[in-house]
């Protein structure tokens, strides 16, 4: 959502937990759709809502690919 020369703010949203508590959420990102880097927040997230990650030390003038994820006992969704 916000970028500067070498930083970015990513925002994701969990729309539905399926009635099962989310235990981990975050983002995968990288220079290709193979991603390669991960941010992780561990905790107990039992309601839908948005979350952010702040990336630093990015390469300037470079395209990054990213997607949000959430994990619970049923698996991981992106």
PDB file with SEQRES, HELIX, SHEET and CRYST1 records, atoms N, CA, C and O in Angstrom:
SEQRES   1 A   78  UNK UNK UNK UNK UNK UNK UNK UNK UNK UNK UNK UNK UNK          
SEQRES   2 A   78  UNK UNK UNK UNK UNK UNK UNK UNK UNK UNK UNK UNK UNK          
SEQRES   3 A   78  UNK UNK UNK UNK UNK UNK UNK UNK UNK UNK UNK UNK UNK          
SEQRES   4 A   78  UNK UNK UNK UNK UNK UNK UNK UNK UNK UNK UNK UNK UNK          
SEQRES   5 A   78  UNK UNK UNK UNK UNK UNK UNK UNK UNK UNK UNK UNK UNK          
SEQRES   6 A   78  UNK UNK UNK UNK UNK UNK UNK UNK UNK UNK UNK UNK UNK          
SHEET    1 AA1 3 UNK A   2  UNK A   3  0                                        
SHEET    2 AA1 3 UNK A   8  UNK A  14 -1                                        
SHEET    3 AA1 3 UNK A  49  UNK A  55 -1                                        
SHEET    1 AA2 4 UNK A  37  UNK A  45  0                                        
SHEET    2 AA2 4 UNK A  22  UNK A  30 -1                                        
SHEET    3 AA2 4 UNK A  65  UNK A  72 -1                                        
SHEET    4 AA2 4 UNK A  75  UNK A  77 -1                                        
CRYST1    1.000    1.000    1.000  90.00  90.00  90.00 P 1           1          
ATOM      1  N   UNK A   1       0.817  -1.205   0.000  1.00  0.00           N  
ATOM      2  CA  UNK A   1       0.000   0.000   0.000  1.00  0.00           C  
ATOM      3  C   UNK A   1       0.852   1.257   0.000  1.00  0.00           C  
ATOM      4  O   UNK A   1       0.462   2.261  -0.596  1.00  0.00           O  
ATOM      5  N   UNK A   2       1.994   1.225   0.649  1.00  0.00           N  
ATOM      6  CA  UNK A   2       2.888   2.371   0.661  1.00  0.00           C  
ATOM      7  C   UNK A   2       4.274   1.901   0.249  1.00  0.00           C  
ATOM      8  O   UNK A   2       4.741   0.847   0.684  1.00  0.00           O  
ATOM      9  N   UNK A   3       4.917   2.681  -0.582  1.00  0.00           N  
ATOM     10  CA  UNK A   3       6.269   2.301  -0.987  1.00  0.00           C  
ATOM     11  C   UNK A   3       7.174   3.516  -0.946  1.00  0.00           C  
ATOM     12  O   UNK A   3       6.720   4.656  -1.049  1.00  0.00           O  
ATOM     13  N   UNK A   4       8.437   3.257  -0.796  1.00  0.00           N  
ATOM     14  CA  UNK A   4       9.459   4.284  -0.951  1.00  0.00           C  
ATOM     15  C   UNK A   4      10.569   3.654  -1.776  1.00  0.00           C  
ATOM     16  O   UNK A   4      10.361   2.622  -2.414  1.00  0.00           O  
ATOM     17  N   UNK A   5      11.709   4.248  -1.768  1.00  0.00           N  
ATOM     18  CA  UNK A   5      12.812   3.778  -2.593  1.00  0.00           C  
ATOM     19  C   UNK A   5      13.194   2.325  -2.293  1.00  0.00           C  
ATOM     20  O   UNK A   5      13.454   1.557  -3.219  1.00  0.00           O  
ATOM     21  N   UNK A   6      13.232   1.943  -1.024  1.00  0.00           N  
ATOM     22  CA  UNK A   6      13.656   0.583  -0.667  1.00  0.00           C  
ATOM     23  C   UNK A   6      12.754  -0.087   0.373  1.00  0.00           C  
ATOM     24  O   UNK A   6      13.149  -1.094   0.961  1.00  0.00           O  
ATOM     25  N   UNK A   7      11.567   0.441   0.609  1.00  0.00           N  
ATOM     26  CA  UNK A   7      10.641  -0.145   1.585  1.00  0.00           C  
ATOM     27  C   UNK A   7       9.253  -0.285   0.968  1.00  0.00           C  
ATOM     28  O   UNK A   7       8.934   0.354  -0.035  1.00  0.00           O  
ATOM     29  N   UNK A   8       8.430  -1.137   1.593  1.00  0.00           N  
ATOM     30  CA  UNK A   8       7.047  -1.291   1.150  1.00  0.00           C  
ATOM     31  C   UNK A   8       6.204  -1.750   2.339  1.00  0.00           C  
ATOM     32  O   UNK A   8       6.679  -2.470   3.217  1.00  0.00           O  
ATOM     33  N   UNK A   9       4.959  -1.322   2.346  1.00  0.00           N  
ATOM     34  CA  UNK A   9       3.986  -1.810   3.320  1.00  0.00           C  
ATOM     35  C   UNK A   9       3.011  -2.708   2.578  1.00  0.00           C  
ATOM     36  O   UNK A   9       2.354  -2.271   1.633  1.00  0.00           O  
ATOM     37  N   UNK A  10       2.913  -3.970   3.006  1.00  0.00           N  
ATOM     38  CA  UNK A  10       1.964  -4.916   2.423  1.00  0.00           C  
ATOM     39  C   UNK A  10       0.758  -5.018   3.339  1.00  0.00           C  
ATOM     40  O   UNK A  10       0.901  -5.008   4.562  1.00  0.00           O  
ATOM     41  N   UNK A  11      -0.426  -5.116   2.755  1.00  0.00           N  
ATOM     42  CA  UNK A  11      -1.652  -5.269   3.534  1.00  0.00           C  
ATOM     43  C   UNK A  11      -2.414  -6.464   3.002  1.00  0.00           C  
ATOM     44  O   UNK A  11      -2.649  -6.581   1.800  1.00  0.00           O  
ATOM     45  N   UNK A  12      -2.798  -7.351   3.904  1.00  0.00           N  
ATOM     46  CA  UNK A  12      -3.587  -8.524   3.556  1.00  0.00           C  
ATOM     47  C   UNK A  12      -4.864  -8.536   4.361  1.00  0.00           C  
ATOM     48  O   UNK A  12      -5.017  -7.762   5.306  1.00  0.00           O  
ATOM     49  N   UNK A  13      -5.778  -9.407   3.996  1.00  0.00           N  
ATOM     50  CA  UNK A  13      -7.050  -9.494   4.692  1.00  0.00           C  
ATOM     51  C   UNK A  13      -7.497 -10.945   4.796  1.00  0.00           C  
ATOM     52  O   UNK A  13      -7.448 -11.697   3.823  1.00  0.00           O  
ATOM     53  N   UNK A  14      -7.928 -11.319   5.975  1.00  0.00           N  
ATOM     54  CA  UNK A  14      -8.560 -12.614   6.179  1.00  0.00           C  
ATOM     55  C   UNK A  14     -10.059 -12.349   6.166  1.00  0.00           C  
ATOM     56  O   UNK A  14     -10.588 -11.679   7.052  1.00  0.00           O  
ATOM     57  N   UNK A  15     -10.738 -12.879   5.155  1.00  0.00           N  
ATOM     58  CA  UNK A  15     -12.167 -12.624   4.999  1.00  0.00           C  
ATOM     59  C   UNK A  15     -13.029 -13.593   5.798  1.00  0.00           C  
ATOM     60  O   UNK A  15     -14.116 -13.232   6.247  1.00  0.00           O  
ATOM     61  N   UNK A  16     -12.550 -14.823   5.978  1.00  0.00           N  
ATOM     62  CA  UNK A  16     -13.329 -15.835   6.682  1.00  0.00           C  
ATOM     63  C   UNK A  16     -12.367 -16.876   7.235  1.00  0.00           C  
ATOM     64  O   UNK A  16     -11.509 -17.374   6.506  1.00  0.00           O  
ATOM     65  N   UNK A  17     -12.500 -17.209   8.506  1.00  0.00           N  
ATOM     66  CA  UNK A  17     -11.619 -18.208   9.110  1.00  0.00           C  
ATOM     67  C   UNK A  17     -12.202 -19.612   9.006  1.00  0.00           C  
ATOM     68  O   UNK A  17     -11.550 -20.577   9.406  1.00  0.00           O  
ATOM     69  N   UNK A  18     -13.409 -19.744   8.479  1.00  0.00           N  
ATOM     70  CA  UNK A  18     -14.058 -21.050   8.409  1.00  0.00           C  
ATOM     71  C   UNK A  18     -14.446 -21.576   9.778  1.00  0.00           C  
ATOM     72  O   UNK A  18     -14.699 -22.769   9.949  1.00  0.00           O  
ATOM     73  N   UNK A  19     -14.491 -20.677  10.752  1.00  0.00           N  
ATOM     74  CA  UNK A  19     -14.843 -21.081  12.114  1.00  0.00           C  
ATOM     75  C   UNK A  19     -13.694 -21.712  12.871  1.00  0.00           C  
ATOM     76  O   UNK A  19     -13.882 -22.216  13.979  1.00  0.00           O  
ATOM     77  N   UNK A  20     -12.491 -21.692  12.283  1.00  0.00           N  
ATOM     78  CA  UNK A  20     -11.309 -22.280  12.915  1.00  0.00           C  
ATOM     79  C   UNK A  20     -10.266 -21.182  13.098  1.00  0.00           C  
ATOM     80  O   UNK A  20      -9.980 -20.431  12.165  1.00  0.00           O  
ATOM     81  N   UNK A  21      -9.706 -21.089  14.285  1.00  0.00           N  
ATOM     82  CA  UNK A  21      -8.732 -20.051  14.614  1.00  0.00           C  
ATOM     83  C   UNK A  21      -7.509 -20.106  13.707  1.00  0.00           C  
ATOM     84  O   UNK A  21      -6.927 -21.170  13.496  1.00  0.00           O  
ATOM     85  N   UNK A  22      -7.127 -18.949  13.173  1.00  0.00           N  
ATOM     86  CA  UNK A  22      -5.904 -18.813  12.383  1.00  0.00           C  
ATOM     87  C   UNK A  22      -4.729 -18.763  13.359  1.00  0.00           C  
ATOM     88  O   UNK A  22      -4.762 -18.011  14.332  1.00  0.00           O  
ATOM     89  N   UNK A  23      -3.688 -19.565  13.100  1.00  0.00           N  
ATOM     90  CA  UNK A  23      -2.532 -19.618  13.993  1.00  0.00           C  
ATOM     91  C   UNK A  23      -1.309 -18.890  13.446  1.00  0.00           C  
ATOM     92  O   UNK A  23      -0.428 -18.493  14.208  1.00  0.00           O  
ATOM     93  N   UNK A  24      -1.254 -18.715  12.137  1.00  0.00           N  
ATOM     94  CA  UNK A  24      -0.141 -18.015  11.501  1.00  0.00           C  
ATOM     95  C   UNK A  24      -0.668 -17.259  10.297  1.00  0.00           C  
ATOM     96  O   UNK A  24      -1.526 -17.748   9.562  1.00  0.00           O  
ATOM     97  N   UNK A  25      -0.140 -16.061  10.109  1.00  0.00           N  
ATOM     98  CA  UNK A  25      -0.493 -15.285   8.919  1.00  0.00           C  
ATOM     99  C   UNK A  25       0.723 -14.483   8.514  1.00  0.00           C  
ATOM    100  O   UNK A  25       1.628 -14.258   9.318  1.00  0.00           O  
ATOM    101  N   UNK A  26       0.742 -14.055   7.276  1.00  0.00           N  
ATOM    102  CA  UNK A  26       1.877 -13.278   6.806  1.00  0.00           C  
ATOM    103  C   UNK A  26       1.862 -13.125   5.305  1.00  0.00           C  
ATOM    104  O   UNK A  26       0.806 -13.150   4.673  1.00  0.00           O  
ATOM    105  N   UNK A  27       3.051 -12.965   4.738  1.00  0.00           N  
ATOM    106  CA  UNK A  27       3.203 -12.729   3.307  1.00  0.00           C  
ATOM    107  C   UNK A  27       4.383 -13.530   2.783  1.00  0.00           C  
ATOM    108  O   UNK A  27       5.370 -13.740   3.488  1.00  0.00           O  
ATOM    109  N   UNK A  28       4.269 -13.968   1.551  1.00  0.00           N  
ATOM    110  CA  UNK A  28       5.413 -14.496   0.812  1.00  0.00           C  
ATOM    111  C   UNK A  28       5.712 -13.467  -0.281  1.00  0.00           C  
ATOM    112  O   UNK A  28       4.796 -12.890  -0.867  1.00  0.00           O  
ATOM    113  N   UNK A  29       7.000 -13.242  -0.551  1.00  0.00           N  
ATOM    114  CA  UNK A  29       7.354 -12.247  -1.556  1.00  0.00           C  
ATOM    115  C   UNK A  29       8.713 -12.578  -2.158  1.00  0.00           C  
ATOM    116  O   UNK A  29       9.506 -13.317  -1.574  1.00  0.00           O  
ATOM    117  N   UNK A  30       8.963 -12.026  -3.319  1.00  0.00           N  
ATOM    118  CA  UNK A  30      10.240 -12.232  -3.987  1.00  0.00           C  
ATOM    119  C   UNK A  30      10.239 -11.630  -5.365  1.00  0.00           C  
ATOM    120  O   UNK A  30       9.288 -10.965  -5.774  1.00  0.00           O  
ATOM    121  N   UNK A  31      11.316 -11.870  -6.073  1.00  0.00           N  
ATOM    122  CA  UNK A  31      11.492 -11.296  -7.410  1.00  0.00           C  
ATOM    123  C   UNK A  31      10.722 -12.052  -8.477  1.00  0.00           C  
ATOM    124  O   UNK A  31      10.530 -11.539  -9.580  1.00  0.00           O  
ATOM    125  N   UNK A  32      10.271 -13.282  -8.165  1.00  0.00           N  
ATOM    126  CA  UNK A  32       9.479 -14.086  -9.092  1.00  0.00           C  
ATOM    127  C   UNK A  32       8.277 -14.651  -8.337  1.00  0.00           C  
ATOM    128  O   UNK A  32       8.160 -14.470  -7.125  1.00  0.00           O  
ATOM    129  N   UNK A  33       7.392 -15.328  -9.049  1.00  0.00           N  
ATOM    130  CA  UNK A  33       6.240 -15.945  -8.385  1.00  0.00           C  
ATOM    131  C   UNK A  33       6.633 -17.210  -7.617  1.00  0.00           C  
ATOM    132  O   UNK A  33       5.773 -17.881  -7.047  1.00  0.00           O  
ATOM    133  N   UNK A  34       7.917 -17.533  -7.603  1.00  0.00           N  
ATOM    134  CA  UNK A  34       8.418 -18.578  -6.707  1.00  0.00           C  
ATOM    135  C   UNK A  34       8.619 -17.991  -5.302  1.00  0.00           C  
ATOM    136  O   UNK A  34       8.864 -18.728  -4.347  1.00  0.00           O  
ATOM    137  N   UNK A  35       8.515 -16.662  -5.185  1.00  0.00           N  
ATOM    138  CA  UNK A  35       8.618 -15.888  -3.946  1.00  0.00           C  
ATOM    139  C   UNK A  35       9.983 -16.080  -3.302  1.00  0.00           C  
ATOM    140  O   UNK A  35      10.944 -15.475  -3.778  1.00  0.00           O  
ATOM    141  N   UNK A  36      10.131 -16.871  -2.265  1.00  0.00           N  
ATOM    142  CA  UNK A  36      11.437 -17.094  -1.663  1.00  0.00           C  
ATOM    143  C   UNK A  36      11.606 -16.497  -0.284  1.00  0.00           C  
ATOM    144  O   UNK A  36      12.396 -17.011   0.507  1.00  0.00           O  
ATOM    145  N   UNK A  37      10.895 -15.433   0.033  1.00  0.00           N  
ATOM    146  CA  UNK A  37      10.985 -14.822   1.362  1.00  0.00           C  
ATOM    147  C   UNK A  37       9.601 -14.844   2.010  1.00  0.00           C  
ATOM    148  O   UNK A  37       8.580 -14.788   1.325  1.00  0.00           O  
ATOM    149  N   UNK A  38       9.585 -14.926   3.331  1.00  0.00           N  
ATOM    150  CA  UNK A  38       8.326 -15.030   4.068  1.00  0.00           C  
ATOM    151  C   UNK A  38       8.350 -14.128   5.292  1.00  0.00           C  
ATOM    152  O   UNK A  38       9.361 -14.045   5.989  1.00  0.00           O  
ATOM    153  N   UNK A  39       7.238 -13.455   5.553  1.00  0.00           N  
ATOM    154  CA  UNK A  39       7.031 -12.799   6.840  1.00  0.00           C  
ATOM    155  C   UNK A  39       6.031 -13.662   7.591  1.00  0.00           C  
ATOM    156  O   UNK A  39       5.151 -14.264   6.976  1.00  0.00           O  
ATOM    157  N   UNK A  40       6.151 -13.731   8.899  1.00  0.00           N  
ATOM    158  CA  UNK A  40       5.258 -14.578   9.683  1.00  0.00           C  
ATOM    159  C   UNK A  40       4.854 -13.883  10.969  1.00  0.00           C  
ATOM    160  O   UNK A  40       5.689 -13.317  11.674  1.00  0.00           O  
ATOM    161  N   UNK A  41       3.563 -13.932  11.264  1.00  0.00           N  
ATOM    162  CA  UNK A  41       3.015 -13.511  12.555  1.00  0.00           C  
ATOM    163  C   UNK A  41       2.346 -14.729  13.162  1.00  0.00           C  
ATOM    164  O   UNK A  41       1.439 -15.303  12.560  1.00  0.00           O  
ATOM    165  N   UNK A  42       2.777 -15.122  14.328  1.00  0.00           N  
ATOM    166  CA  UNK A  42       2.133 -16.236  15.020  1.00  0.00           C  
ATOM    167  C   UNK A  42       1.250 -15.686  16.126  1.00  0.00           C  
ATOM    168  O   UNK A  42       1.571 -14.675  16.751  1.00  0.00           O  
ATOM    169  N   UNK A  43       0.153 -16.354  16.355  1.00  0.00           N  
ATOM    170  CA  UNK A  43      -0.773 -15.913  17.393  1.00  0.00           C  
ATOM    171  C   UNK A  43      -2.091 -16.620  17.219  1.00  0.00           C  
ATOM    172  O   UNK A  43      -2.187 -17.617  16.503  1.00  0.00           O  
ATOM    173  N   UNK A  44      -3.098 -16.103  17.873  1.00  0.00           N  
ATOM    174  CA  UNK A  44      -4.449 -16.646  17.769  1.00  0.00           C  
ATOM    175  C   UNK A  44      -5.337 -15.569  17.171  1.00  0.00           C  
ATOM    176  O   UNK A  44      -5.645 -14.570  17.821  1.00  0.00           O  
ATOM    177  N   UNK A  45      -5.744 -15.779  15.934  1.00  0.00           N  
ATOM    178  CA  UNK A  45      -6.567 -14.816  15.215  1.00  0.00           C  
ATOM    179  C   UNK A  45      -7.889 -15.509  14.914  1.00  0.00           C  
ATOM    180  O   UNK A  45      -7.969 -16.345  14.014  1.00  0.00           O  
ATOM    181  N   UNK A  46      -8.923 -15.156  15.669  1.00  0.00           N  
ATOM    182  CA  UNK A  46     -10.193 -15.877  15.531  1.00  0.00           C  
ATOM    183  C   UNK A  46     -11.264 -15.104  14.795  1.00  0.00           C  
ATOM    184  O   UNK A  46     -12.407 -15.554  14.716  1.00  0.00           O  
ATOM    185  N   UNK A  47     -10.915 -13.946  14.255  1.00  0.00           N  
ATOM    186  CA  UNK A  47     -11.906 -13.143  13.535  1.00  0.00           C  
ATOM    187  C   UNK A  47     -11.289 -12.619  12.238  1.00  0.00           C  
ATOM    188  O   UNK A  47     -10.078 -12.406  12.171  1.00  0.00           O  
ATOM    189  N   UNK A  48     -12.100 -12.413  11.223  1.00  0.00           N  
ATOM    190  CA  UNK A  48     -11.599 -11.804   9.991  1.00  0.00           C  
ATOM    191  C   UNK A  48     -11.025 -10.417  10.266  1.00  0.00           C  
ATOM    192  O   UNK A  48     -11.391  -9.763  11.244  1.00  0.00           O  
ATOM    193  N   UNK A  49     -10.136  -9.984   9.404  1.00  0.00           N  
ATOM    194  CA  UNK A  49      -9.569  -8.647   9.540  1.00  0.00           C  
ATOM    195  C   UNK A  49      -8.325  -8.494   8.698  1.00  0.00           C  
ATOM    196  O   UNK A  49      -7.846  -9.448   8.086  1.00  0.00           O  
ATOM    197  N   UNK A  50      -7.809  -7.277   8.676  1.00  0.00           N  
ATOM    198  CA  UNK A  50      -6.628  -7.002   7.864  1.00  0.00           C  
ATOM    199  C   UNK A  50      -5.372  -7.039   8.733  1.00  0.00           C  
ATOM    200  O   UNK A  50      -5.432  -6.941   9.958  1.00  0.00           O  
ATOM    201  N   UNK A  51      -4.232  -7.185   8.055  1.00  0.00           N  
ATOM    202  CA  UNK A  51      -2.943  -7.181   8.732  1.00  0.00           C  
ATOM    203  C   UNK A  51      -1.893  -6.645   7.771  1.00  0.00           C  
ATOM    204  O   UNK A  51      -2.085  -6.663   6.556  1.00  0.00           O  
ATOM    205  N   UNK A  52      -0.782  -6.170   8.322  1.00  0.00           N  
ATOM    206  CA  UNK A  52       0.260  -5.507   7.544  1.00  0.00           C  
ATOM    207  C   UNK A  52       1.622  -6.121   7.811  1.00  0.00           C  
ATOM    208  O   UNK A  52       1.840  -6.777   8.829  1.00  0.00           O  
ATOM    209  N   UNK A  53       2.524  -5.896   6.884  1.00  0.00           N  
ATOM    210  CA  UNK A  53       3.948  -6.184   7.072  1.00  0.00           C  
ATOM    211  C   UNK A  53       4.726  -5.046   6.426  1.00  0.00           C  
ATOM    212  O   UNK A  53       4.318  -4.500   5.400  1.00  0.00           O  
ATOM    213  N   UNK A  54       5.829  -4.703   7.027  1.00  0.00           N  
ATOM    214  CA  UNK A  54       6.672  -3.633   6.517  1.00  0.00           C  
ATOM    215  C   UNK A  54       7.990  -4.244   6.060  1.00  0.00           C  
ATOM    216  O   UNK A  54       8.743  -4.790   6.866  1.00  0.00           O  
ATOM    217  N   UNK A  55       8.264  -4.151   4.768  1.00  0.00           N  
ATOM    218  CA  UNK A  55       9.486  -4.705   4.196  1.00  0.00           C  
ATOM    219  C   UNK A  55      10.519  -3.600   4.053  1.00  0.00           C  
ATOM    220  O   UNK A  55      10.190  -2.474   3.677  1.00  0.00           O  
ATOM    221  N   UNK A  56      11.760  -3.925   4.354  1.00  0.00           N  
ATOM    222  CA  UNK A  56      12.849  -2.958   4.217  1.00  0.00           C  
ATOM    223  C   UNK A  56      13.967  -3.599   3.402  1.00  0.00           C  
ATOM    224  O   UNK A  56      13.945  -4.798   3.124  1.00  0.00           O  
ATOM    225  N   UNK A  57      14.915  -2.800   3.036  1.00  0.00           N  
ATOM    226  CA  UNK A  57      16.101  -3.258   2.291  1.00  0.00           C  
ATOM    227  C   UNK A  57      15.746  -3.920   0.962  1.00  0.00           C  
ATOM    228  O   UNK A  57      16.412  -4.867   0.543  1.00  0.00           O  
ATOM    229  N   UNK A  58      14.711  -3.431   0.305  1.00  0.00           N  
ATOM    230  CA  UNK A  58      14.351  -3.925  -1.018  1.00  0.00           C  
ATOM    231  C   UNK A  58      15.252  -3.288  -2.067  1.00  0.00           C  
ATOM    232  O   UNK A  58      15.824  -2.221  -1.842  1.00  0.00           O  
ATOM    233  N   UNK A  59      15.374  -3.944  -3.206  1.00  0.00           N  
ATOM    234  CA  UNK A  59      16.154  -3.390  -4.304  1.00  0.00           C  
ATOM    235  C   UNK A  59      15.347  -2.281  -4.980  1.00  0.00           C  
ATOM    236  O   UNK A  59      14.192  -2.509  -5.342  1.00  0.00           O  
ATOM    237  N   UNK A  60      15.912  -1.107  -5.159  1.00  0.00           N  
ATOM    238  CA  UNK A  60      15.183  -0.021  -5.801  1.00  0.00           C  
ATOM    239  C   UNK A  60      14.859  -0.335  -7.260  1.00  0.00           C  
ATOM    240  O   UNK A  60      15.589  -1.070  -7.924  1.00  0.00           O  
ATOM    241  N   UNK A  61      13.763   0.225  -7.745  1.00  0.00           N  
ATOM    242  CA  UNK A  61      13.338   0.102  -9.148  1.00  0.00           C  
ATOM    243  C   UNK A  61      13.244  -1.351  -9.586  1.00  0.00           C  
ATOM    244  O   UNK A  61      13.618  -1.690 -10.709  1.00  0.00           O  
ATOM    245  N   UNK A  62      12.741  -2.219  -8.695  1.00  0.00           N  
ATOM    246  CA  UNK A  62      12.644  -3.651  -8.951  1.00  0.00           C  
ATOM    247  C   UNK A  62      11.217  -4.108  -8.686  1.00  0.00           C  
ATOM    248  O   UNK A  62      10.604  -3.686  -7.706  1.00  0.00           O  
ATOM    249  N   UNK A  63      10.687  -4.960  -9.544  1.00  0.00           N  
ATOM    250  CA  UNK A  63       9.353  -5.509  -9.342  1.00  0.00           C  
ATOM    251  C   UNK A  63       9.416  -6.675  -8.375  1.00  0.00           C  
ATOM    252  O   UNK A  63      10.221  -7.591  -8.548  1.00  0.00           O  
ATOM    253  N   UNK A  64       8.564  -6.643  -7.349  1.00  0.00           N  
ATOM    254  CA  UNK A  64       8.425  -7.748  -6.403  1.00  0.00           C  
ATOM    255  C   UNK A  64       7.028  -8.334  -6.540  1.00  0.00           C  
ATOM    256  O   UNK A  64       6.061  -7.613  -6.782  1.00  0.00           O  
ATOM    257  N   UNK A  65       6.933  -9.632  -6.384  1.00  0.00           N  
ATOM    258  CA  UNK A  65       5.655 -10.340  -6.382  1.00  0.00           C  
ATOM    259  C   UNK A  65       5.369 -10.738  -4.938  1.00  0.00           C  
ATOM    260  O   UNK A  65       6.282 -11.110  -4.201  1.00  0.00           O  
ATOM    261  N   UNK A  66       4.107 -10.661  -4.536  1.00  0.00           N  
ATOM    262  CA  UNK A  66       3.780 -11.026  -3.167  1.00  0.00           C  
ATOM    263  C   UNK A  66       2.339 -11.502  -3.075  1.00  0.00           C  
ATOM    264  O   UNK A  66       1.514 -11.216  -3.943  1.00  0.00           O  
ATOM    265  N   UNK A  67       2.055 -12.238  -1.998  1.00  0.00           N  
ATOM    266  CA  UNK A  67       0.691 -12.615  -1.680  1.00  0.00           C  
ATOM    267  C   UNK A  67       0.603 -12.900  -0.186  1.00  0.00           C  
ATOM    268  O   UNK A  67       1.569 -13.324   0.448  1.00  0.00           O  
ATOM    269  N   UNK A  68      -0.578 -12.656   0.348  1.00  0.00           N  
ATOM    270  CA  UNK A  68      -0.844 -12.893   1.761  1.00  0.00           C  
ATOM    271  C   UNK A  68      -1.222 -14.354   1.969  1.00  0.00           C  
ATOM    272  O   UNK A  68      -1.701 -15.012   1.046  1.00  0.00           O  
ATOM    273  N   UNK A  69      -1.006 -14.861   3.179  1.00  0.00           N  
ATOM    274  CA  UNK A  69      -1.438 -16.209   3.513  1.00  0.00           C  
ATOM    275  C   UNK A  69      -1.935 -16.260   4.952  1.00  0.00           C  
ATOM    276  O   UNK A  69      -1.597 -15.406   5.772  1.00  0.00           O  
ATOM    277  N   UNK A  70      -2.736 -17.269   5.243  1.00  0.00           N  
ATOM    278  CA  UNK A  70      -3.198 -17.545   6.612  1.00  0.00           C  
ATOM    279  C   UNK A  70      -3.251 -19.059   6.768  1.00  0.00           C  
ATOM    280  O   UNK A  70      -3.646 -19.777   5.850  1.00  0.00           O  
ATOM    281  N   UNK A  71      -2.846 -19.535   7.948  1.00  0.00           N  
ATOM    282  CA  UNK A  71      -2.809 -20.965   8.226  1.00  0.00           C  
ATOM    283  C   UNK A  71      -3.627 -21.266   9.476  1.00  0.00           C  
ATOM    284  O   UNK A  71      -3.532 -20.555  10.476  1.00  0.00           O  
ATOM    285  N   UNK A  72      -4.432 -22.328   9.412  1.00  0.00           N  
ATOM    286  CA  UNK A  72      -5.098 -22.864  10.588  1.00  0.00           C  
ATOM    287  C   UNK A  72      -5.051 -24.386  10.515  1.00  0.00           C  
ATOM    288  O   UNK A  72      -4.362 -24.938   9.657  1.00  0.00           O  
ATOM    289  N   UNK A  73      -5.755 -25.059  11.383  1.00  0.00           N  
ATOM    290  CA  UNK A  73      -5.690 -26.525  11.416  1.00  0.00           C  
ATOM    291  C   UNK A  73      -6.221 -27.170  10.142  1.00  0.00           C  
ATOM    292  O   UNK A  73      -5.998 -28.360   9.919  1.00  0.00           O  
ATOM    293  N   UNK A  74      -6.914 -26.414   9.309  1.00  0.00           N  
ATOM    294  CA  UNK A  74      -7.442 -26.928   8.051  1.00  0.00           C  
ATOM    295  C   UNK A  74      -6.455 -26.776   6.889  1.00  0.00           C  
ATOM    296  O   UNK A  74      -6.668 -27.356   5.825  1.00  0.00           O  
ATOM    297  N   UNK A  75      -5.381 -26.004   7.079  1.00  0.00           N  
ATOM    298  CA  UNK A  75      -4.398 -25.799   6.028  1.00  0.00           C  
ATOM    299  C   UNK A  75      -4.040 -24.348   5.851  1.00  0.00           C  
ATOM    300  O   UNK A  75      -4.300 -23.519   6.723  1.00  0.00           O  
ATOM    301  N   UNK A  76      -3.435 -24.037   4.704  1.00  0.00           N  
ATOM    302  CA  UNK A  76      -2.996 -22.680   4.389  1.00  0.00           C  
ATOM    303  C   UNK A  76      -3.737 -22.176   3.170  1.00  0.00           C  
ATOM    304  O   UNK A  76      -3.882 -22.892   2.180  1.00  0.00           O  
ATOM    305  N   UNK A  77      -4.205 -20.940   3.244  1.00  0.00           N  
ATOM    306  CA  UNK A  77      -4.859 -20.280   2.112  1.00  0.00           C  
ATOM    307  C   UNK A  77      -4.084 -19.018   1.762  1.00  0.00           C  
ATOM    308  O   UNK A  77      -3.539 -18.343   2.635  1.00  0.00           O  
ATOM    309  N   UNK A  78      -4.044 -18.709   0.447  1.00  0.00           N  
ATOM    310  CA  UNK A  78      -3.363 -17.508  -0.036  1.00  0.00           C  
ATOM    311  C   UNK A  78      -4.384 -16.534  -0.593  1.00  0.00           C  
ATOM    312  O   UNK A  78      -4.018 -15.453  -1.054  1.00  0.00           O  
TER     313      UNK A  78                                                      
END                                                                             
